[in-house]
DNA sequence: CCGATATATTACCCGCAGGTAAGAAAAAGT
DNA sequence: ACTTTTTCTTACCTGCGGGTAATATATCGG
């Protein structure tokens, strides 16, 4: 079918954008535009109150055109959710790749997760109802959630093992922290007085100070300005999907 | 008041409409039975997926009979929500009537609120979407939420004033605590391994330990076994409604 | 310029669930 | 026993919104 066209047979740099590539790219961009419009509307009004006509209208197209990119409304919902899940996954991967004590890792995770909750796709992780998905997709989503939850617990357990976190029940501690963070997705408003980074900083401190073992090495060191890059996960085109939008 | 009815055999949550026989009972009890059935279904399946036929069926009646007690589906939702709000309100009233430092009050609130989140009407407070309500009822609900949030902040501020809580931002601290508690309503399952009181105890400790000012007088004293009474707020009949279910 | 392939549109279907009308069946009043 | 009132049922209406079929329009390969 579409063998990857690494380089065109005979066309010199005169026309660097091959029709192939550009076409597929245009398609992906449109697909993503649909998701952006949809996630915004879903968050604003709630999934059930948003009609596909509205989604289409916001994109200056008509409803059936959406079916060129998605099989149905619930698949759009799932793909929005997956976008958020991928963001979290990439955060976790990055932290795992780095080094640090359990507490340090936990703080990184809390910070990044808090900031994510202030984005559309991030908030969709906790504000969408998985029961609106097909059973198959819901299972994928549940699995992803479980992985995230496990990561919190792992970091806490690791922290207890390496002495950076004092003794506690990892399960309930993780619930408490994750719950607090997830709730951000419910109350955060872009037009509110709080910036995402301010929230992330404050929550990082507030949620981990109770866990830190006594000792000078576990005090909170504020990171320098280092502006976290916006839009962390948009580097590659052919990302592995979290699960594939199977029906 | 409600003496255990002679319910001989029959089904799960006792339904006043036991097939065909004795269908006479106080109107209010029937009304409340509708709410209990509804809140359960709404939490189980989600408001939009529950049909009035299902609600009615569970009560051994038919859909239009519901309209003798409620004006429509959204009013049922609102009344369920209000039940939860009343429970919280009575908790707050009780704490305000008592004495104690800001921290002590906060701990009482956290404990009671955590336990409430493990009940149906309590969970409905955070799991129902206010956008499903009429604008008028939604406004009532928003006001109630705001009052609750204000109470958290007040206790924290009071604690800072009386020295039982160390310096922090009351607004964000309240968000962190309330978020953590609210999330209980999303993950708690009756059939899980955790009892409501265990959760409440643990969360009370976990969420306030980071706030307590240094000093011996602010350590956590575990309450003795004293089994909190189930069903705390059901004493009076003519309760003032939170706002009256106006349309 | 001509098919082929995507992409979008107009017009339609239809199932579902909230809501209502009219009247039966109890309960209560007399 | 009769009306009257409350409660509940059967049968129906209706609008909304997801999804589809048939068709037009652009784009590309040649």
mmCIF file with all atom_site columns, C-alpha atoms in Angstrom, chain A residues 58-196:
data_model
loop_
_atom_site.group_PDB
_atom_site.id
_atom_site.type_symbol
_atom_site.label_atom_id
_atom_site.label_alt_id
_atom_site.label_comp_id
_atom_site.label_asym_id
_atom_site.label_entity_id
_atom_site.label_seq_id
_atom_site.pdbx_PDB_ins_code
_atom_site.Cartn_x
_atom_site.Cartn_y
_atom_site.Cartn_z
_atom_site.occupancy
_atom_site.B_iso_or_equiv
_atom_site.pdbx_formal_charge
_atom_site.auth_seq_id
_atom_site.auth_comp_id
_atom_site.auth_asym_id
_atom_site.auth_atom_id
_atom_site.pdbx_PDB_model_num
ATOM 1   C CA . UNK A 1 58  ? -16.673 24.867 14.953 1.00 0.00 ? 58  UNK A CA 1
ATOM 2   C CA . UNK A 1 59  ? -14.389 23.489 12.261 1.00 0.00 ? 59  UNK A CA 1
ATOM 3   C CA . UNK A 1 60  ? -16.414 24.934 9.416  1.00 0.00 ? 60  UNK A CA 1
ATOM 4   C CA . UNK A 1 61  ? -17.411 21.556 8.128  1.00 0.00 ? 61  UNK A CA 1
ATOM 5   C CA . UNK A 1 62  ? -20.472 19.367 8.472  1.00 0.00 ? 62  UNK A CA 1
ATOM 6   C CA . UNK A 1 63  ? -21.090 16.360 10.633 1.00 0.00 ? 63  UNK A CA 1
ATOM 7   C CA . UNK A 1 64  ? -20.591 13.537 8.159  1.00 0.00 ? 64  UNK A CA 1
ATOM 8   C CA . UNK A 1 65  ? -17.165 14.888 7.281  1.00 0.00 ? 65  UNK A CA 1
ATOM 9   C CA . UNK A 1 66  ? -16.046 13.847 10.740 1.00 0.00 ? 66  UNK A CA 1
ATOM 10  C CA . UNK A 1 67  ? -16.660 10.264 9.813  1.00 0.00 ? 67  UNK A CA 1
ATOM 11  C CA . UNK A 1 68  ? -13.741 10.443 7.445  1.00 0.00 ? 68  UNK A CA 1
ATOM 12  C CA . UNK A 1 69  ? -11.478 10.594 10.476 1.00 0.00 ? 69  UNK A CA 1
ATOM 13  C CA . UNK A 1 70  ? -13.329 8.754  13.207 1.00 0.00 ? 70  UNK A CA 1
ATOM 14  C CA . UNK A 1 71  ? -15.724 5.895  13.429 1.00 0.00 ? 71  UNK A CA 1
ATOM 15  C CA . UNK A 1 72  ? -18.066 7.628  15.798 1.00 0.00 ? 72  UNK A CA 1
ATOM 16  C CA . UNK A 1 73  ? -18.455 10.009 18.647 1.00 0.00 ? 73  UNK A CA 1
ATOM 17  C CA . UNK A 1 74  ? -17.142 7.659  21.276 1.00 0.00 ? 74  UNK A CA 1
ATOM 18  C CA . UNK A 1 75  ? -13.965 7.128  19.294 1.00 0.00 ? 75  UNK A CA 1
ATOM 19  C CA . UNK A 1 76  ? -13.358 10.856 19.282 1.00 0.00 ? 76  UNK A CA 1
ATOM 20  C CA . UNK A 1 77  ? -13.746 10.825 23.024 1.00 0.00 ? 77  UNK A CA 1
ATOM 21  C CA . UNK A 1 78  ? -11.321 7.978  23.342 1.00 0.00 ? 78  UNK A CA 1
ATOM 22  C CA . UNK A 1 79  ? -8.727  9.628  21.163 1.00 0.00 ? 79  UNK A CA 1
ATOM 23  C CA . UNK A 1 80  ? -8.940  12.797 23.227 1.00 0.00 ? 80  UNK A CA 1
ATOM 24  C CA . UNK A 1 81  ? -8.431  10.757 26.334 1.00 0.00 ? 81  UNK A CA 1
ATOM 25  C CA . UNK A 1 82  ? -5.502  8.947  24.730 1.00 0.00 ? 82  UNK A CA 1
ATOM 26  C CA . UNK A 1 83  ? -3.799  12.211 23.950 1.00 0.00 ? 83  UNK A CA 1
ATOM 27  C CA . UNK A 1 84  ? -3.789  12.975 27.639 1.00 0.00 ? 84  UNK A CA 1
ATOM 28  C CA . UNK A 1 85  ? -2.616  9.513  28.521 1.00 0.00 ? 85  UNK A CA 1
ATOM 29  C CA . UNK A 1 86  ? 0.299   9.821  26.124 1.00 0.00 ? 86  UNK A CA 1
ATOM 30  C CA . UNK A 1 87  ? 1.362   13.040 27.748 1.00 0.00 ? 87  UNK A CA 1
ATOM 31  C CA . UNK A 1 88  ? 1.425   11.403 31.143 1.00 0.00 ? 88  UNK A CA 1
ATOM 32  C CA . UNK A 1 89  ? 3.225   8.389  29.782 1.00 0.00 ? 89  UNK A CA 1
ATOM 33  C CA . UNK A 1 90  ? 5.941   10.504 28.267 1.00 0.00 ? 90  UNK A CA 1
ATOM 34  C CA . UNK A 1 91  ? 6.361   12.339 31.551 1.00 0.00 ? 91  UNK A CA 1
ATOM 35  C CA . UNK A 1 92  ? 6.745   9.085  33.398 1.00 0.00 ? 92  UNK A CA 1
ATOM 36  C CA . UNK A 1 93  ? 9.159   7.700  30.849 1.00 0.00 ? 93  UNK A CA 1
ATOM 37  C CA . UNK A 1 94  ? 11.309  10.767 31.171 1.00 0.00 ? 94  UNK A CA 1
ATOM 38  C CA . UNK A 1 95  ? 11.380  10.609 34.950 1.00 0.00 ? 95  UNK A CA 1
ATOM 39  C CA . UNK A 1 96  ? 12.167  6.938  34.927 1.00 0.00 ? 96  UNK A CA 1
ATOM 40  C CA . UNK A 1 97  ? 15.037  7.568  32.544 1.00 0.00 ? 97  UNK A CA 1
ATOM 41  C CA . UNK A 1 98  ? 16.523  10.147 34.886 1.00 0.00 ? 98  UNK A CA 1
ATOM 42  C CA . UNK A 1 99  ? 17.871  9.572  38.316 1.00 0.00 ? 99  UNK A CA 1
ATOM 43  C CA . UNK A 1 100 ? 16.910  10.635 41.805 1.00 0.00 ? 100 UNK A CA 1
ATOM 44  C CA . UNK A 1 101 ? 15.563  9.374  45.058 1.00 0.00 ? 101 UNK A CA 1
ATOM 45  C CA . UNK A 1 102 ? 12.023  8.142  45.362 1.00 0.00 ? 102 UNK A CA 1
ATOM 46  C CA . UNK A 1 103 ? 11.022  11.447 46.830 1.00 0.00 ? 103 UNK A CA 1
ATOM 47  C CA . UNK A 1 104 ? 12.737  13.405 44.089 1.00 0.00 ? 104 UNK A CA 1
ATOM 48  C CA . UNK A 1 105 ? 11.001  11.354 41.430 1.00 0.00 ? 105 UNK A CA 1
ATOM 49  C CA . UNK A 1 106 ? 7.697   11.719 43.170 1.00 0.00 ? 106 UNK A CA 1
ATOM 50  C CA . UNK A 1 107 ? 8.131   15.460 43.234 1.00 0.00 ? 107 UNK A CA 1
ATOM 51  C CA . UNK A 1 108 ? 8.918   15.565 39.553 1.00 0.00 ? 108 UNK A CA 1
ATOM 52  C CA . UNK A 1 109 ? 5.860   13.515 38.823 1.00 0.00 ? 109 UNK A CA 1
ATOM 53  C CA . UNK A 1 110 ? 3.619   15.630 40.991 1.00 0.00 ? 110 UNK A CA 1
ATOM 54  C CA . UNK A 1 111 ? 4.908   18.791 39.410 1.00 0.00 ? 111 UNK A CA 1
ATOM 55  C CA . UNK A 1 112 ? 4.472   17.632 35.848 1.00 0.00 ? 112 UNK A CA 1
ATOM 56  C CA . UNK A 1 113 ? 1.137   16.006 36.535 1.00 0.00 ? 113 UNK A CA 1
ATOM 57  C CA . UNK A 1 114 ? -0.230  19.110 38.178 1.00 0.00 ? 114 UNK A CA 1
ATOM 58  C CA . UNK A 1 115 ? 0.757   21.193 35.192 1.00 0.00 ? 115 UNK A CA 1
ATOM 59  C CA . UNK A 1 116 ? -0.831  18.654 32.882 1.00 0.00 ? 116 UNK A CA 1
ATOM 60  C CA . UNK A 1 117 ? -4.125  18.898 34.699 1.00 0.00 ? 117 UNK A CA 1
ATOM 61  C CA . UNK A 1 118 ? -4.273  22.491 33.616 1.00 0.00 ? 118 UNK A CA 1
ATOM 62  C CA . UNK A 1 119 ? -4.320  21.514 29.948 1.00 0.00 ? 119 UNK A CA 1
ATOM 63  C CA . UNK A 1 120 ? -7.282  20.359 27.925 1.00 0.00 ? 120 UNK A CA 1
ATOM 64  C CA . UNK A 1 121 ? -6.028  16.908 27.109 1.00 0.00 ? 121 UNK A CA 1
ATOM 65  C CA . UNK A 1 122 ? -4.725  16.479 30.599 1.00 0.00 ? 122 UNK A CA 1
ATOM 66  C CA . UNK A 1 123 ? -8.014  17.403 32.183 1.00 0.00 ? 123 UNK A CA 1
ATOM 67  C CA . UNK A 1 124 ? -9.825  15.057 29.839 1.00 0.00 ? 124 UNK A CA 1
ATOM 68  C CA . UNK A 1 125 ? -8.039  12.242 31.639 1.00 0.00 ? 125 UNK A CA 1
ATOM 69  C CA . UNK A 1 126 ? -10.056 12.812 34.754 1.00 0.00 ? 126 UNK A CA 1
ATOM 70  C CA . UNK A 1 127 ? -13.162 14.545 33.517 1.00 0.00 ? 127 UNK A CA 1
ATOM 71  C CA . UNK A 1 128 ? -14.309 12.122 30.889 1.00 0.00 ? 128 UNK A CA 1
ATOM 72  C CA . UNK A 1 129 ? -16.456 9.229  31.901 1.00 0.00 ? 129 UNK A CA 1
ATOM 73  C CA . UNK A 1 130 ? -14.945 5.963  30.803 1.00 0.00 ? 130 UNK A CA 1
ATOM 74  C CA . UNK A 1 131 ? -18.403 4.463  30.685 1.00 0.00 ? 131 UNK A CA 1
ATOM 75  C CA . UNK A 1 132 ? -19.000 6.464  27.530 1.00 0.00 ? 132 UNK A CA 1
ATOM 76  C CA . UNK A 1 133 ? -16.375 4.360  25.786 1.00 0.00 ? 133 UNK A CA 1
ATOM 77  C CA . UNK A 1 134 ? -16.791 1.004  24.179 1.00 0.00 ? 134 UNK A CA 1
ATOM 78  C CA . UNK A 1 135 ? -15.887 -1.794 26.512 1.00 0.00 ? 135 UNK A CA 1
ATOM 79  C CA . UNK A 1 136 ? -12.735 -2.434 24.593 1.00 0.00 ? 136 UNK A CA 1
ATOM 80  C CA . UNK A 1 137 ? -11.508 1.136  24.739 1.00 0.00 ? 137 UNK A CA 1
ATOM 81  C CA . UNK A 1 138 ? -12.576 1.483  28.346 1.00 0.00 ? 138 UNK A CA 1
ATOM 82  C CA . UNK A 1 139 ? -10.396 -1.485 29.175 1.00 0.00 ? 139 UNK A CA 1
ATOM 83  C CA . UNK A 1 140 ? -7.441  0.228  27.535 1.00 0.00 ? 140 UNK A CA 1
ATOM 84  C CA . UNK A 1 141 ? -8.133  3.369  29.501 1.00 0.00 ? 141 UNK A CA 1
ATOM 85  C CA . UNK A 1 142 ? -8.474  1.510  32.765 1.00 0.00 ? 142 UNK A CA 1
ATOM 86  C CA . UNK A 1 143 ? -5.177  -0.179 32.152 1.00 0.00 ? 143 UNK A CA 1
ATOM 87  C CA . UNK A 1 144 ? -3.485  3.152  31.514 1.00 0.00 ? 144 UNK A CA 1
ATOM 88  C CA . UNK A 1 145 ? -4.954  4.610  34.672 1.00 0.00 ? 145 UNK A CA 1
ATOM 89  C CA . UNK A 1 146 ? -3.749  1.656  36.609 1.00 0.00 ? 146 UNK A CA 1
ATOM 90  C CA . UNK A 1 147 ? -0.243  2.112  35.280 1.00 0.00 ? 147 UNK A CA 1
ATOM 91  C CA . UNK A 1 148 ? -0.246  5.742  36.330 1.00 0.00 ? 148 UNK A CA 1
ATOM 92  C CA . UNK A 1 149 ? -1.497  4.896  39.772 1.00 0.00 ? 149 UNK A CA 1
ATOM 93  C CA . UNK A 1 150 ? 1.124   2.182  40.061 1.00 0.00 ? 150 UNK A CA 1
ATOM 94  C CA . UNK A 1 151 ? 3.797   4.707  39.220 1.00 0.00 ? 151 UNK A CA 1
ATOM 95  C CA . UNK A 1 152 ? 2.791   6.915  42.114 1.00 0.00 ? 152 UNK A CA 1
ATOM 96  C CA . UNK A 1 153 ? 2.882   3.962  44.443 1.00 0.00 ? 153 UNK A CA 1
ATOM 97  C CA . UNK A 1 154 ? 6.194   2.793  43.079 1.00 0.00 ? 154 UNK A CA 1
ATOM 98  C CA . UNK A 1 155 ? 7.853   6.119  43.643 1.00 0.00 ? 155 UNK A CA 1
ATOM 99  C CA . UNK A 1 156 ? 6.535   6.259  47.175 1.00 0.00 ? 156 UNK A CA 1
ATOM 100 C CA . UNK A 1 157 ? 7.618   2.721  47.900 1.00 0.00 ? 157 UNK A CA 1
ATOM 101 C CA . UNK A 1 158 ? 11.027  3.432  46.388 1.00 0.00 ? 158 UNK A CA 1
ATOM 102 C CA . UNK A 1 159 ? 11.286  6.515  48.555 1.00 0.00 ? 159 UNK A CA 1
ATOM 103 C CA . UNK A 1 160 ? 10.546  4.502  51.644 1.00 0.00 ? 160 UNK A CA 1
ATOM 104 C CA . UNK A 1 161 ? 13.175  1.994  50.609 1.00 0.00 ? 161 UNK A CA 1
ATOM 105 C CA . UNK A 1 162 ? 15.868  4.594  49.989 1.00 0.00 ? 162 UNK A CA 1
ATOM 106 C CA . UNK A 1 163 ? 14.994  6.566  53.093 1.00 0.00 ? 163 UNK A CA 1
ATOM 107 C CA . UNK A 1 164 ? 13.787  9.723  51.418 1.00 0.00 ? 164 UNK A CA 1
ATOM 108 C CA . UNK A 1 165 ? 10.173  9.120  52.377 1.00 0.00 ? 165 UNK A CA 1
ATOM 109 C CA . UNK A 1 166 ? 9.012   8.192  55.806 1.00 0.00 ? 166 UNK A CA 1
ATOM 110 C CA . UNK A 1 167 ? 6.935   5.162  56.546 1.00 0.00 ? 167 UNK A CA 1
ATOM 111 C CA . UNK A 1 168 ? 3.351   5.264  55.310 1.00 0.00 ? 168 UNK A CA 1
ATOM 112 C CA . UNK A 1 169 ? 0.837   3.249  53.367 1.00 0.00 ? 169 UNK A CA 1
ATOM 113 C CA . UNK A 1 170 ? 1.825   3.729  49.713 1.00 0.00 ? 170 UNK A CA 1
ATOM 114 C CA . UNK A 1 171 ? -1.627  2.897  48.483 1.00 0.00 ? 171 UNK A CA 1
ATOM 115 C CA . UNK A 1 172 ? -3.478  5.479  50.490 1.00 0.00 ? 172 UNK A CA 1
ATOM 116 C CA . UNK A 1 173 ? -0.725  8.042  50.169 1.00 0.00 ? 173 UNK A CA 1
ATOM 117 C CA . UNK A 1 174 ? -0.881  7.648  46.416 1.00 0.00 ? 174 UNK A CA 1
ATOM 118 C CA . UNK A 1 175 ? -4.645  8.013  46.496 1.00 0.00 ? 175 UNK A CA 1
ATOM 119 C CA . UNK A 1 176 ? -4.374  11.165 48.528 1.00 0.00 ? 176 UNK A CA 1
ATOM 120 C CA . UNK A 1 177 ? -1.798  12.747 46.256 1.00 0.00 ? 177 UNK A CA 1
ATOM 121 C CA . UNK A 1 178 ? -3.314  11.658 42.982 1.00 0.00 ? 178 UNK A CA 1
ATOM 122 C CA . UNK A 1 179 ? -6.755  12.688 44.129 1.00 0.00 ? 179 UNK A CA 1
ATOM 123 C CA . UNK A 1 180 ? -5.576  16.119 45.001 1.00 0.00 ? 180 UNK A CA 1
ATOM 124 C CA . UNK A 1 181 ? -3.926  16.453 41.621 1.00 0.00 ? 181 UNK A CA 1
ATOM 125 C CA . UNK A 1 182 ? -6.801  15.027 39.664 1.00 0.00 ? 182 UNK A CA 1
ATOM 126 C CA . UNK A 1 183 ? -9.097  17.509 41.255 1.00 0.00 ? 183 UNK A CA 1
ATOM 127 C CA . UNK A 1 184 ? -7.131  20.294 39.662 1.00 0.00 ? 184 UNK A CA 1
ATOM 128 C CA . UNK A 1 185 ? -8.607  19.194 36.390 1.00 0.00 ? 185 UNK A CA 1
ATOM 129 C CA . UNK A 1 186 ? -12.017 19.989 37.802 1.00 0.00 ? 186 UNK A CA 1
ATOM 130 C CA . UNK A 1 187 ? -11.481 23.428 39.214 1.00 0.00 ? 187 UNK A CA 1
ATOM 131 C CA . UNK A 1 188 ? -8.716  24.947 37.166 1.00 0.00 ? 188 UNK A CA 1
ATOM 132 C CA . UNK A 1 189 ? -9.838  27.713 34.846 1.00 0.00 ? 189 UNK A CA 1
ATOM 133 C CA . UNK A 1 190 ? -7.566  29.344 32.376 1.00 0.00 ? 190 UNK A CA 1
ATOM 134 C CA . UNK A 1 191 ? -8.957  32.724 33.279 1.00 0.00 ? 191 UNK A CA 1
ATOM 135 C CA . UNK A 1 192 ? -8.502  32.224 37.004 1.00 0.00 ? 192 UNK A CA 1
ATOM 136 C CA . UNK A 1 193 ? -5.871  33.996 39.008 1.00 0.00 ? 193 UNK A CA 1
ATOM 137 C CA . UNK A 1 194 ? -3.568  31.013 39.313 1.00 0.00 ? 194 UNK A CA 1
ATOM 138 C CA . UNK A 1 195 ? -0.984  30.087 36.749 1.00 0.00 ? 195 UNK A CA 1
ATOM 139 C CA . UNK A 1 196 ? -0.328  26.414 36.070 1.00 0.00 ? 196 UNK A CA 1
#
